CSV table of C-alpha atoms and ligand atoms in Angstrom, one decimal:
chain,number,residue,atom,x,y,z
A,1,UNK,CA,-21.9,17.2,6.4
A,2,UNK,CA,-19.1,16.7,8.5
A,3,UNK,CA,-15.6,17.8,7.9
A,4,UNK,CA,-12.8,15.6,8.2
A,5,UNK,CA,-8.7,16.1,8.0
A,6,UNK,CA,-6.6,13.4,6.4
A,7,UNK,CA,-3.0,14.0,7.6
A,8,UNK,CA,-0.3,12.5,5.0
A,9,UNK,CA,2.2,14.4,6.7
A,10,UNK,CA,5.4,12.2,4.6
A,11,UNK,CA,4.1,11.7,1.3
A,12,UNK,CA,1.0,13.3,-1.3
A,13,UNK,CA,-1.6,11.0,-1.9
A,14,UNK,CA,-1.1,12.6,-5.3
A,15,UNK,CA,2.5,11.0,-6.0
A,16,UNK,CA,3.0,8.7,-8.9
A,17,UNK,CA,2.8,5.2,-7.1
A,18,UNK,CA,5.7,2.9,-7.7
A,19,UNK,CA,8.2,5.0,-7.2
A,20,UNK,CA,10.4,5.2,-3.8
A,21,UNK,CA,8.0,7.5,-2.1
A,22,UNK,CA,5.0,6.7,-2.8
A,23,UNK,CA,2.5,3.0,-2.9
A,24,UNK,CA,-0.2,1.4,-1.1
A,25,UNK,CA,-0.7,4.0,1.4
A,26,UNK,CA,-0.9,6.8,-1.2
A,27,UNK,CA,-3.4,4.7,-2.9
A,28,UNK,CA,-5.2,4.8,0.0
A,29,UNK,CA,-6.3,8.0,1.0
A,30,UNK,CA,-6.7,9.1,-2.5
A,31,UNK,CA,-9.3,6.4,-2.8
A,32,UNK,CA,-11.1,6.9,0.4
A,33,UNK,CA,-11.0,10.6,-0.1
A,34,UNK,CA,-12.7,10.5,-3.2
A,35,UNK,CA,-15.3,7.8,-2.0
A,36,UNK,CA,-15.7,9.9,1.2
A,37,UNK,CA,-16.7,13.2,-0.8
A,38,UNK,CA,-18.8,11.1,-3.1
A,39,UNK,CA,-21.3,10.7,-0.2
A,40,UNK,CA,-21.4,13.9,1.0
A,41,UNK,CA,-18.2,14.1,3.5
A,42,UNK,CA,-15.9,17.1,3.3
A,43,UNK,CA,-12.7,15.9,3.2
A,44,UNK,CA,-9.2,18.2,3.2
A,45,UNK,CA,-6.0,16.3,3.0
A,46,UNK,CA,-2.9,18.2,4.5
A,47,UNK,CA,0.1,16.9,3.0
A,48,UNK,CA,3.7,18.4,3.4
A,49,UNK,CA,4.7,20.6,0.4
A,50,UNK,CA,8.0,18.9,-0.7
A,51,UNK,CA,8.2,21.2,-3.7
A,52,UNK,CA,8.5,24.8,-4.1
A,53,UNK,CA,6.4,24.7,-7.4
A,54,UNK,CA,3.5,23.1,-5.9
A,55,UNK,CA,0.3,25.4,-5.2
A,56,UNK,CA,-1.3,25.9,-1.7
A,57,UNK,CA,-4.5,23.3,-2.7
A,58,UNK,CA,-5.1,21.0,-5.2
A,59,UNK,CA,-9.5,20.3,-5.6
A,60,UNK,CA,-9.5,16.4,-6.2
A,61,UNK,CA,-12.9,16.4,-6.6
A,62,UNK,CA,-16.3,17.9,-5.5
A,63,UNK,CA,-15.8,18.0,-1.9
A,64,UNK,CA,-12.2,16.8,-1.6
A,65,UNK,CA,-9.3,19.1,-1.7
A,66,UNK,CA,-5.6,18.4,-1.3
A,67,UNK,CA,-3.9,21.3,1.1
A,68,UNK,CA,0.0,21.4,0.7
A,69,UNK,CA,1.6,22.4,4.3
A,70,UNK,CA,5.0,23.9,4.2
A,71,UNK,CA,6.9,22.2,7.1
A,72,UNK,CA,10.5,22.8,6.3
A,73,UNK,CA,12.8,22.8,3.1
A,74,UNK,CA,10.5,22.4,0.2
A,75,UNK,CA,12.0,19.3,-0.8
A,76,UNK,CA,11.9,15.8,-0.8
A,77,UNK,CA,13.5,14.7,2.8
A,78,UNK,CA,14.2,11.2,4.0
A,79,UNK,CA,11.8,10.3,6.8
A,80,UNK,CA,14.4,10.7,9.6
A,81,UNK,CA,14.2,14.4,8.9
A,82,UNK,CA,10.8,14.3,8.9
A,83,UNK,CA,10.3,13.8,12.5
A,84,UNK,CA,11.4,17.0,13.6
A,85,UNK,CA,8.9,18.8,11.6
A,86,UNK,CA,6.0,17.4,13.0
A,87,UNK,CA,5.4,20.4,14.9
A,88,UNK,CA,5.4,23.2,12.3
A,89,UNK,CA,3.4,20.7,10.5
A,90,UNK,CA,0.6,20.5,12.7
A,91,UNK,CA,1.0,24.6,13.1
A,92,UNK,CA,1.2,25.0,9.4
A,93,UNK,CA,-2.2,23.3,9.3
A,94,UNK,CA,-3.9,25.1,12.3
A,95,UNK,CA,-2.8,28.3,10.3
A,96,UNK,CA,-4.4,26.9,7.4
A,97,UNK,CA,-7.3,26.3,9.5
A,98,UNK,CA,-7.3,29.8,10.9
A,99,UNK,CA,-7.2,31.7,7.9
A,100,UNK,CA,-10.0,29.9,6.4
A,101,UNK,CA,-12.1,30.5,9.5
A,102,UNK,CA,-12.9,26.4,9.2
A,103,UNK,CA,-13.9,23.8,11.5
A,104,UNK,CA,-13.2,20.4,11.5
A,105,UNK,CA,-14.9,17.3,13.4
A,106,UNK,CA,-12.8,14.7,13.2
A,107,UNK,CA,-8.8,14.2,12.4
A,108,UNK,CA,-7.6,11.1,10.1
A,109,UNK,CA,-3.8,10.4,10.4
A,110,UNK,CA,-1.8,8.0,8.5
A,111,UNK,CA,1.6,6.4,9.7
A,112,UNK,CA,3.2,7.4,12.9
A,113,UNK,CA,4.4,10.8,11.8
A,114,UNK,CA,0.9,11.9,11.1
A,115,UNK,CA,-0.2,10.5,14.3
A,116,UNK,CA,1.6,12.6,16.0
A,117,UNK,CA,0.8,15.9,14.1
A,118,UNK,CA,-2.8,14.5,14.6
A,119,UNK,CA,-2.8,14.6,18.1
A,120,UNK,CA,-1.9,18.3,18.6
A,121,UNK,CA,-4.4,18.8,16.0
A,122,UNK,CA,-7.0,17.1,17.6
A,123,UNK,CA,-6.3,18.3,21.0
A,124,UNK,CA,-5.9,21.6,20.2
A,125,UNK,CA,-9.5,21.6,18.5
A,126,UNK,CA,-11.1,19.4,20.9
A,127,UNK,CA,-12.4,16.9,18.5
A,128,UNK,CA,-11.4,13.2,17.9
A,129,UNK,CA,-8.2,11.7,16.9
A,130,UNK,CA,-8.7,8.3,14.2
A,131,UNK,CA,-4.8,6.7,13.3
A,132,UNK,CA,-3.5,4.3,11.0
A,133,UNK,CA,0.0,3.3,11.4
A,134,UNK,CA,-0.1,1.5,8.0
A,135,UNK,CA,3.3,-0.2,9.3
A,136,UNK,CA,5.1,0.2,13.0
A,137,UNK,CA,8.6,-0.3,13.6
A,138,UNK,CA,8.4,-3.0,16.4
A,139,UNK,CA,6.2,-5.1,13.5
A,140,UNK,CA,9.0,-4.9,11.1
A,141,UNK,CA,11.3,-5.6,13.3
A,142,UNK,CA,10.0,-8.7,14.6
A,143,UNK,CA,9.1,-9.7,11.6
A,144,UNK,CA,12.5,-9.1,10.1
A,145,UNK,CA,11.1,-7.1,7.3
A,146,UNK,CA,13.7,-4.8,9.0
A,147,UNK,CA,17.3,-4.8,10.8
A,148,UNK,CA,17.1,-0.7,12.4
A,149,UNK,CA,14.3,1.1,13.1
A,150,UNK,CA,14.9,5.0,14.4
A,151,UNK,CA,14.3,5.0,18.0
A,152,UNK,CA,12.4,7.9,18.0
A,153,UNK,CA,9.8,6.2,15.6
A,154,UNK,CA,9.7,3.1,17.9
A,155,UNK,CA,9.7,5.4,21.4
A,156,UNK,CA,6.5,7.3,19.7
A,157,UNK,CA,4.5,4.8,18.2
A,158,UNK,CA,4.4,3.3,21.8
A,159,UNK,CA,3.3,6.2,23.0
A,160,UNK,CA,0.5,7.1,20.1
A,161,UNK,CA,-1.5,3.8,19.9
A,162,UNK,CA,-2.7,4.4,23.6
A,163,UNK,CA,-3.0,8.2,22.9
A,164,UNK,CA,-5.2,8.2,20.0
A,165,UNK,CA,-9.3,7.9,20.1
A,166,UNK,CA,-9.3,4.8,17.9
A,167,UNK,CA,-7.0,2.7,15.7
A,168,UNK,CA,-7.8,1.5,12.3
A,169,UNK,CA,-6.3,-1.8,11.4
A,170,UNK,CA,-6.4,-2.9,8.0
A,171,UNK,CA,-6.2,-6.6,9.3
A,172,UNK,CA,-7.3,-8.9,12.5
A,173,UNK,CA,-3.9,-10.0,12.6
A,174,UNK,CA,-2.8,-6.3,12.6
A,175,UNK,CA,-5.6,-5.9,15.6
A,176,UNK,CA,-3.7,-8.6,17.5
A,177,UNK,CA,-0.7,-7.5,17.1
A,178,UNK,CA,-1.2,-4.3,18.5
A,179,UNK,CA,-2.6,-6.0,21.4
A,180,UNK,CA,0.6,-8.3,21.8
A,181,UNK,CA,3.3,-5.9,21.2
A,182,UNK,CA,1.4,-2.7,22.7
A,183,UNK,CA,-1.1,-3.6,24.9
A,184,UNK,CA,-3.8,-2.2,23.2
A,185,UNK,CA,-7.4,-3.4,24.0
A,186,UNK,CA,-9.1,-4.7,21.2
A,187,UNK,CA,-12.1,-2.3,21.4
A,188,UNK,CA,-10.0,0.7,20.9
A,189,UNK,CA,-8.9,-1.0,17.3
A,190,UNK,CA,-11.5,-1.0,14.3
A,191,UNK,CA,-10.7,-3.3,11.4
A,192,UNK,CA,-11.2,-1.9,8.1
A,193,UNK,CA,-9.3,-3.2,5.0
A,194,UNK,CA,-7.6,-1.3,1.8
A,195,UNK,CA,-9.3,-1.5,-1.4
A,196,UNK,CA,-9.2,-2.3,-4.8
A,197,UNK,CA,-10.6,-0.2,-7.9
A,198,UNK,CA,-12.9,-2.9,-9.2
A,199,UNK,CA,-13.2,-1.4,-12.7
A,200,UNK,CA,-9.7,-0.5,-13.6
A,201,UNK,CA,-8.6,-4.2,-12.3
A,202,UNK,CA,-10.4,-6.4,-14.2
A,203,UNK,CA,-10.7,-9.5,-16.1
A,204,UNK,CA,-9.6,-8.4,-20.2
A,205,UNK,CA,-8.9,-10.0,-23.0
A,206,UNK,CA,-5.6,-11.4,-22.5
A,207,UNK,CA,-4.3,-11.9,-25.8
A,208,UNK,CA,-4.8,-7.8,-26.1
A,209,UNK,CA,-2.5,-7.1,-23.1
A,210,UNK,CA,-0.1,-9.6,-24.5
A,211,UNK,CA,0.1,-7.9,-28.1
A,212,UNK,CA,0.5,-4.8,-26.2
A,213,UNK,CA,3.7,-5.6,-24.8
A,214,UNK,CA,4.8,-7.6,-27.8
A,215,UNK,CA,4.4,-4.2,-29.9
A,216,UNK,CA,6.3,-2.1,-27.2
A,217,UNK,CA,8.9,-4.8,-26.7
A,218,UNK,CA,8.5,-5.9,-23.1
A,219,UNK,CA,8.2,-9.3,-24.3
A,220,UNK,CA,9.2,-11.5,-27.7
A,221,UNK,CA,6.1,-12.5,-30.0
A,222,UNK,CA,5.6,-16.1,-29.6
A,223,UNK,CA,4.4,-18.5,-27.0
A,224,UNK,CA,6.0,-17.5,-24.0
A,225,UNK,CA,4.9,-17.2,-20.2
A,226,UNK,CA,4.6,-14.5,-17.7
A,227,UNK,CA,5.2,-13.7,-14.4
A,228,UNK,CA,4.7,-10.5,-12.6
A,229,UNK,CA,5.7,-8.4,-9.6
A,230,UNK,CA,4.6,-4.9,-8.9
A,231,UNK,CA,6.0,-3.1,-6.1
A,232,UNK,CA,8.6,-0.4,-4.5
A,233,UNK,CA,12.5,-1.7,-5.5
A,234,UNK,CA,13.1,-2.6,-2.0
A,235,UNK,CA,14.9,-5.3,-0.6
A,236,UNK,CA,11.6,-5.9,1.2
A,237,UNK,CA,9.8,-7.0,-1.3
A,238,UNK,CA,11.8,-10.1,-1.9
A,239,UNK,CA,11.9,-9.5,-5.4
A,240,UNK,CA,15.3,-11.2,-5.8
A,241,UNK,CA,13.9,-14.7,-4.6
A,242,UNK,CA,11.4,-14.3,-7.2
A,243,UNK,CA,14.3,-14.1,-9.8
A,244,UNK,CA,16.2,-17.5,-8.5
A,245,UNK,CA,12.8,-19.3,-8.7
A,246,UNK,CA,12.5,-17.7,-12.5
A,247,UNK,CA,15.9,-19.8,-12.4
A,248,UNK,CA,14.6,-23.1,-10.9
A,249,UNK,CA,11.4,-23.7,-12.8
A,250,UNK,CA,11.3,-27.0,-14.9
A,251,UNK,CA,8.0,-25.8,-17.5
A,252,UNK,CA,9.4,-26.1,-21.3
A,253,UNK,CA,8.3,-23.0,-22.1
A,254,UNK,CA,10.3,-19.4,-22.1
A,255,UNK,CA,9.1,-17.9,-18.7
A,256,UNK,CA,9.5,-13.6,-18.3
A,257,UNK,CA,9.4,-12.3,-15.4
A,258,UNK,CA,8.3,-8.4,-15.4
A,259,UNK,CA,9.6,-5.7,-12.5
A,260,UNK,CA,6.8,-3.4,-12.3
A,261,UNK,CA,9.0,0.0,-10.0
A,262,UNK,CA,11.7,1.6,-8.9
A,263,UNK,CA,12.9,4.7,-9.2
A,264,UNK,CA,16.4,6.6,-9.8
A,265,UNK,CA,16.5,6.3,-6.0
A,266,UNK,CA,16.3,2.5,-6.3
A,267,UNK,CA,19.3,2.1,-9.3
A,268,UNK,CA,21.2,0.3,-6.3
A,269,UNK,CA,18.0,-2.3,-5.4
A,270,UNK,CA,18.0,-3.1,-9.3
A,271,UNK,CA,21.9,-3.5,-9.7
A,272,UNK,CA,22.2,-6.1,-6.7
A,273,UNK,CA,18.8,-7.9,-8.7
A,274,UNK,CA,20.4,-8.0,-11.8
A,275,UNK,CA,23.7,-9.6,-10.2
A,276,UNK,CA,21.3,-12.1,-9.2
A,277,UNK,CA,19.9,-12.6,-12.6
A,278,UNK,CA,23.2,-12.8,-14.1
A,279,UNK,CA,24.1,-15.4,-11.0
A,280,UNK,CA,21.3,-17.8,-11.8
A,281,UNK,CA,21.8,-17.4,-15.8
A,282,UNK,CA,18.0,-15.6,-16.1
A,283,UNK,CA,19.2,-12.3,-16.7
A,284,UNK,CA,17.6,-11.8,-20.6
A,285,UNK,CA,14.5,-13.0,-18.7
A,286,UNK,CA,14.0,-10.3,-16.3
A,287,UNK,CA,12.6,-7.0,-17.5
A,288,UNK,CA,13.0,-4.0,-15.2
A,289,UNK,CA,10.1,-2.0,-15.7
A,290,UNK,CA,11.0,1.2,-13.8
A,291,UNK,CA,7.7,2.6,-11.9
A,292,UNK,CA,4.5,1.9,-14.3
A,293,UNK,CA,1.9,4.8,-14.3
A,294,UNK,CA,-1.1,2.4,-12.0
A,295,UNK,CA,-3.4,3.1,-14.7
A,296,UNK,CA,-1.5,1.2,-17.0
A,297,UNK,CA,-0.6,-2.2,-14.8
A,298,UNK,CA,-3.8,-3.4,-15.7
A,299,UNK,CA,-2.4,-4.5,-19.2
A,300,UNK,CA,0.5,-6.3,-17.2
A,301,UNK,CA,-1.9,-8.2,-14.7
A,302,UNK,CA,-4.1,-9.0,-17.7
A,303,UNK,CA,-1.0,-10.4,-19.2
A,304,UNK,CA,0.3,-12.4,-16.5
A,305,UNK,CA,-0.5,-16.1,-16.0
A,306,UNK,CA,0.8,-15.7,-12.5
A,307,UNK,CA,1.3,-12.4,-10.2
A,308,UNK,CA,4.4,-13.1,-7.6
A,309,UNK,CA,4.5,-11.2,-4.5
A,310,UNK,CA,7.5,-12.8,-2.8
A,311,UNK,CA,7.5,-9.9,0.2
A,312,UNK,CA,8.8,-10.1,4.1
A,313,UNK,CA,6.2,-8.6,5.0
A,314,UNK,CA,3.2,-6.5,3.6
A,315,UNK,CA,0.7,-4.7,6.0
A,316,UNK,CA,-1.4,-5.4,3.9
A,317,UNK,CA,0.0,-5.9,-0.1
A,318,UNK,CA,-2.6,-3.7,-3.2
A,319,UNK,CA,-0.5,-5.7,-5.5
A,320,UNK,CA,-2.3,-8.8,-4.4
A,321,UNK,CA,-5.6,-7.4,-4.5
A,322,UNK,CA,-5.2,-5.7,-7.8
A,323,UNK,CA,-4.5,-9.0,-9.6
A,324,UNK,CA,-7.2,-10.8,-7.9
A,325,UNK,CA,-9.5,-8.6,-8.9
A,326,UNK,CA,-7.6,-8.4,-12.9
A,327,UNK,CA,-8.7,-12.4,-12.1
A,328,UNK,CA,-4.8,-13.6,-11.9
A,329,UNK,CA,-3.6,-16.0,-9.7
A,330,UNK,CA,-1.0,-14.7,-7.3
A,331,UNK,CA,1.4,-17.2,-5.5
A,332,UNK,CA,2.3,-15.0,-2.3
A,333,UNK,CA,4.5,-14.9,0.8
A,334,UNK,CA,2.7,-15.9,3.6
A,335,UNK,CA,3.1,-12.8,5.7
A,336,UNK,CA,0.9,-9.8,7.0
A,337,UNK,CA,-2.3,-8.6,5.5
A,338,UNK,CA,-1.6,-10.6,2.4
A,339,UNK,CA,-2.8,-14.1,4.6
A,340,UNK,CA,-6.0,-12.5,4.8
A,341,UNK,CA,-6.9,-11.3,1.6
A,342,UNK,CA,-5.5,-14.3,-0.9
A,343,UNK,CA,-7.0,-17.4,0.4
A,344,UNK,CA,-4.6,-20.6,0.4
A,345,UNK,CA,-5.3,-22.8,-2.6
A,346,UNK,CA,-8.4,-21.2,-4.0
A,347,UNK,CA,-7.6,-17.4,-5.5
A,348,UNK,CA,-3.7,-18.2,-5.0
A,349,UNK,CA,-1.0,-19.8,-2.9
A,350,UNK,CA,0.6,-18.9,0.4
A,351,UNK,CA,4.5,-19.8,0.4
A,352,UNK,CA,5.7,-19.6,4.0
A,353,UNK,CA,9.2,-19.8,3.6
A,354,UNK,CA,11.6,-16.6,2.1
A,355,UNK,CA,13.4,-19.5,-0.7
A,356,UNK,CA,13.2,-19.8,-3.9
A,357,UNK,CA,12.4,-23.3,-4.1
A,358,UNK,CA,8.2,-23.6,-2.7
A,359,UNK,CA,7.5,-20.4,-5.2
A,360,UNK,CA,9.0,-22.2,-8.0
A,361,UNK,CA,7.5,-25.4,-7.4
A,362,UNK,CA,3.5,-23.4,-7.0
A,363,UNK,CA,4.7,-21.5,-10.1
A,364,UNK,CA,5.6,-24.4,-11.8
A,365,UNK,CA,2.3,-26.2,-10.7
A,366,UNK,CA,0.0,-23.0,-12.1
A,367,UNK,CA,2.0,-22.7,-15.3
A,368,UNK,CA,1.7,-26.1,-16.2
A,369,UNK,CA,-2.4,-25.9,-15.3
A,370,UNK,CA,-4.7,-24.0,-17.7
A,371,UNK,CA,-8.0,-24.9,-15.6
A,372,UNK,CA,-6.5,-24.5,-12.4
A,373,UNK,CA,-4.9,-21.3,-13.1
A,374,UNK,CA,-8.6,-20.3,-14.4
A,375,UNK,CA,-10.3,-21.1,-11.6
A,376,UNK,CA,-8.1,-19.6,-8.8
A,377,UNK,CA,-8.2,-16.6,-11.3
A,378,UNK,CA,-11.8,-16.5,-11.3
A,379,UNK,CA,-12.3,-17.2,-7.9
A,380,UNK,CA,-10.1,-14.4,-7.0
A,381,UNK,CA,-11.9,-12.1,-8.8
A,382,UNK,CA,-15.4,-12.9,-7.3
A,383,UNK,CA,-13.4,-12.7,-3.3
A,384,UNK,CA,-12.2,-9.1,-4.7
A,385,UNK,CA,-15.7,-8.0,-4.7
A,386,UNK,CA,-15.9,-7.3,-1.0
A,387,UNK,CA,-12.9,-4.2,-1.4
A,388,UNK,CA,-14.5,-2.1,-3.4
A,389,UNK,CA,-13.2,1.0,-2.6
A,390,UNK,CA,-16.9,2.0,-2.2
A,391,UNK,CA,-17.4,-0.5,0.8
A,392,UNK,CA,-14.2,0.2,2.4
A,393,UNK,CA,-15.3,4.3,2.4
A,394,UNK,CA,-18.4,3.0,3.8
A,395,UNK,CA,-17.1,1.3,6.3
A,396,UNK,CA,-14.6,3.7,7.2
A,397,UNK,CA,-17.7,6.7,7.5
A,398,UNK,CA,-19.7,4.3,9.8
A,399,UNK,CA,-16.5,4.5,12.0
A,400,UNK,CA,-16.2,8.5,11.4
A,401,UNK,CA,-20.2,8.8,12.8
A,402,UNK,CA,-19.9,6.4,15.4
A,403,UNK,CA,-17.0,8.4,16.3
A,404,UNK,CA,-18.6,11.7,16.3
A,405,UNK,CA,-21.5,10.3,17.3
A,406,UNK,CA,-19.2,9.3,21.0
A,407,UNK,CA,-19.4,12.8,22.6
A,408,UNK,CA,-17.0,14.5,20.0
A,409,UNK,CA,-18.8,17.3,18.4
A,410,UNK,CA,-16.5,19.8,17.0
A,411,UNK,CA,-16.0,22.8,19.0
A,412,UNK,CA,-15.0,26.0,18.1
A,413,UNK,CA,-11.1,25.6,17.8
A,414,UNK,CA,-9.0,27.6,19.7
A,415,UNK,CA,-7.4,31.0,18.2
B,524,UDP,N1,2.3,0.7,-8.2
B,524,UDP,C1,2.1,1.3,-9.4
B,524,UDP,N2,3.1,1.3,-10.3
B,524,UDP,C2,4.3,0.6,-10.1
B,524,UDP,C3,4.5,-0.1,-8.8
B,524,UDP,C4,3.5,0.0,-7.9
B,524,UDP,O1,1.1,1.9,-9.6
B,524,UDP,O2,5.2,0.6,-11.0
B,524,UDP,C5,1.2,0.7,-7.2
B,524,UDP,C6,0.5,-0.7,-7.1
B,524,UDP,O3,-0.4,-0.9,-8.1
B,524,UDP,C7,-0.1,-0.6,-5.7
B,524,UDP,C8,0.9,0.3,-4.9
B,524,UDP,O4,1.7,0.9,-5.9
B,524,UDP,O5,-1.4,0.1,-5.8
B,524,UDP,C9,1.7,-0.6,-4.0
B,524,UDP,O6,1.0,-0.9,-2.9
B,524,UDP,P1,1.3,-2.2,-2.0
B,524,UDP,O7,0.3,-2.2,-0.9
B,524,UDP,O8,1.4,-3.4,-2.8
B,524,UDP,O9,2.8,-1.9,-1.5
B,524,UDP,P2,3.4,-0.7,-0.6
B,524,UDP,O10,4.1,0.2,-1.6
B,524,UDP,O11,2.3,-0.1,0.2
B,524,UDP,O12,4.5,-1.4,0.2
């Protein structure tokens, strides 16, 4: 079977999601790698060692191996200082490569750093180049989920998207975008969404996940209401418009609105939050989670009766997906890859402007609506089914053999 690299260049698909450094994308490859090898593919992923207690490869599973690159200080760096190593990071792989004596046919990069390591890579073996971008600065910018992009980043992702073999956009907006903002023809882009782990997000009893956060405190016994967020403590993810809706909304009951994230680096992103908690008088109604191992949010979707993900802008947003497929409701911003995967009044609702007052009014409208809440819930779950990580592998090695399959057999790399 063929034998691809997976370049995550910035960040391990390994690291504990939530935290600063590491979500959606992370999910990701770790999904796709595992589904890959499950069918046969041999998949490495290079990743840049950022510790020096790490070992040289981690097997994921049968088939899939994580390889840890050393590419300057083993650390963790900021991405800025990540874009001078791009170089010693493609060479740490080719000597990876070399001392194995192994031969890849196809390169798999993710975000622009990656790109760039993945076109050395690929040229210098002669095989083809696949990118995701995941986000791109001009996007951001325009779509003010940012104020600075590094010009460097902006200067090479200009150059990449036409230099790569193919794109892989998660979205068709993301497909037209690239052909607005960069030119690039639609044939060279293939659209392939993110997934969602169908098992681990799904429908449980609810009264369960509630006693379950009674018992560890999260939330007073009694009949209260629950809202939740899940997501990197970022400005970006909007989270304090979230907390002046908690504010505005007119239901009798005591509503709590659960933080799932954040890390020490985001102790900033949660002080300027809770300012605004104390602002709007909601502050003992806000629980700051810190970054919740993902194999335990299912307990939190479970016992939500709505899932908020008030973002700027997400490429494409797991959050939503995972609590469609736990069969919650999500009331949404309508931005990015989230305006194709939660459709408008039937699995949740799209809010299209960044204020407090249209989330509080759809929250309001699905706390105060058993049955409605029910059936978006449900029909969430049953639109989930199409991103099984399963399908989306699938997809994705359709694209790798097509790809192969285009004149780009592996040749012997170059010593
Ligand atoms: N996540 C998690 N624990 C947390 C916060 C987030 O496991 O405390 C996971 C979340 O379940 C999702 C990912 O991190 O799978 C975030 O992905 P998303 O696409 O929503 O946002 P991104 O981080 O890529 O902007």
């Amino acid at each position: 079977m063929p034998r691809v690299a997976i370049l995550s260049l910035h960040t391990s698909p390994l690291a504990p999601l939530g935290g600063s450094r590491a979500g959606g994308m992370n999910a990701y490859i770790h999904e796709v790698a595992m589904a890959l090898a499950a069918v046969g593919w041999e998949i490495d992923v290079f990743t840049r060692r950022d510790s020096a207690q790490l070992p040289d490869v981690v097997p994921m599973a049968p088939g899939a191996r994580l390889v840890y690159v050393t590419a300057g200080p083993e650390e963790p760096l900021e991405p800025e200082a990540l874009a001078s190593l791009v170089d010693e990071f493609a060479a740490g792989v080719e000597a990876v490569r070399g001392r194995e004596g192994a031969r890849y046919d196809l390169v798999h990069s993710h975000y622009w750093l990656s790109v760039a390591a993945g076109e050395l890579l690929a040229r210098r073996w002669g095989v083809r180049h696949l990118a995701m971008f995941h986000t791109l600065a001009e996007v951001k910018l325009r779509a003010r989920a940012s104020e600075r992009e590094p010009q460097a980043r902006i200067d090479a992702e200009r150059v990449l998207v036409h230099a790569v073999d193919r794109i892989v956009a998660a979205t068709e907006h993301e497909r037209q975008l690239l052909r607005q903002i960069y030119g690039v023809p639609r044939e060279r882009v293939a659209v392939i969404p993110l997934g969602v782990d169908l098992d681990a997000f799904r429908p449980r009893d609810r009264d369960g996940a509630r006693s379950v956060l009674v018992r560890s405190g999260v939330v007073p016994r009694g009949d209260v209401r629950i809202l939740v967020a899940v997501g990197r403590l970022e400005p970006l993810k909007g989270f304090d418009i979230l907390v002046r809706a908690l504010a505005q909304l007119t239901v009798d009951d005591d509503v709590f609105l659960l933080i799932a994230g954040g890390d020490e680096r985001s102790a900033a992103e949660q002080a300027r939050l809770e300012a605004v908690a104390r602002e709007v008088g909601c502050f003992d109604r806000v629980r700051f989670l810190g970054a919740v191992p993902h194999e335990e949010l299912e307990v939190y979707y479970n016992a939500a009766d709505v899932v908020v993900v008030p973002s700027f802008y997400e490429s494409f947003g797991l959050v939503a997906l995972e609590a469609m497929a736990s069969g919650v409701p999500v009331v949404a911003s309508r931005v990015g890859g989230l305006v194709a995967t939660i459709s408008d009044g039937r699995t949740g609702y799209l809010v299209p402007w960044r204020c407090p007052e249209p989330f509080a009014e759809k929250i309001d409208l699905l706390l105060r609506n058993e049955p409605l809440r029910r059936a978006l819930g449900e029909a969430g779950r049953v639109s989930m089914e199409q991103y099984a990580w399963a399908t989306v592998a699938d997809r994705l090695g359709t694209l790798y053999r097509e790809t192969l399959g285009s004149g780009a057999t592996a040749v012997p790399a170059a010593s």
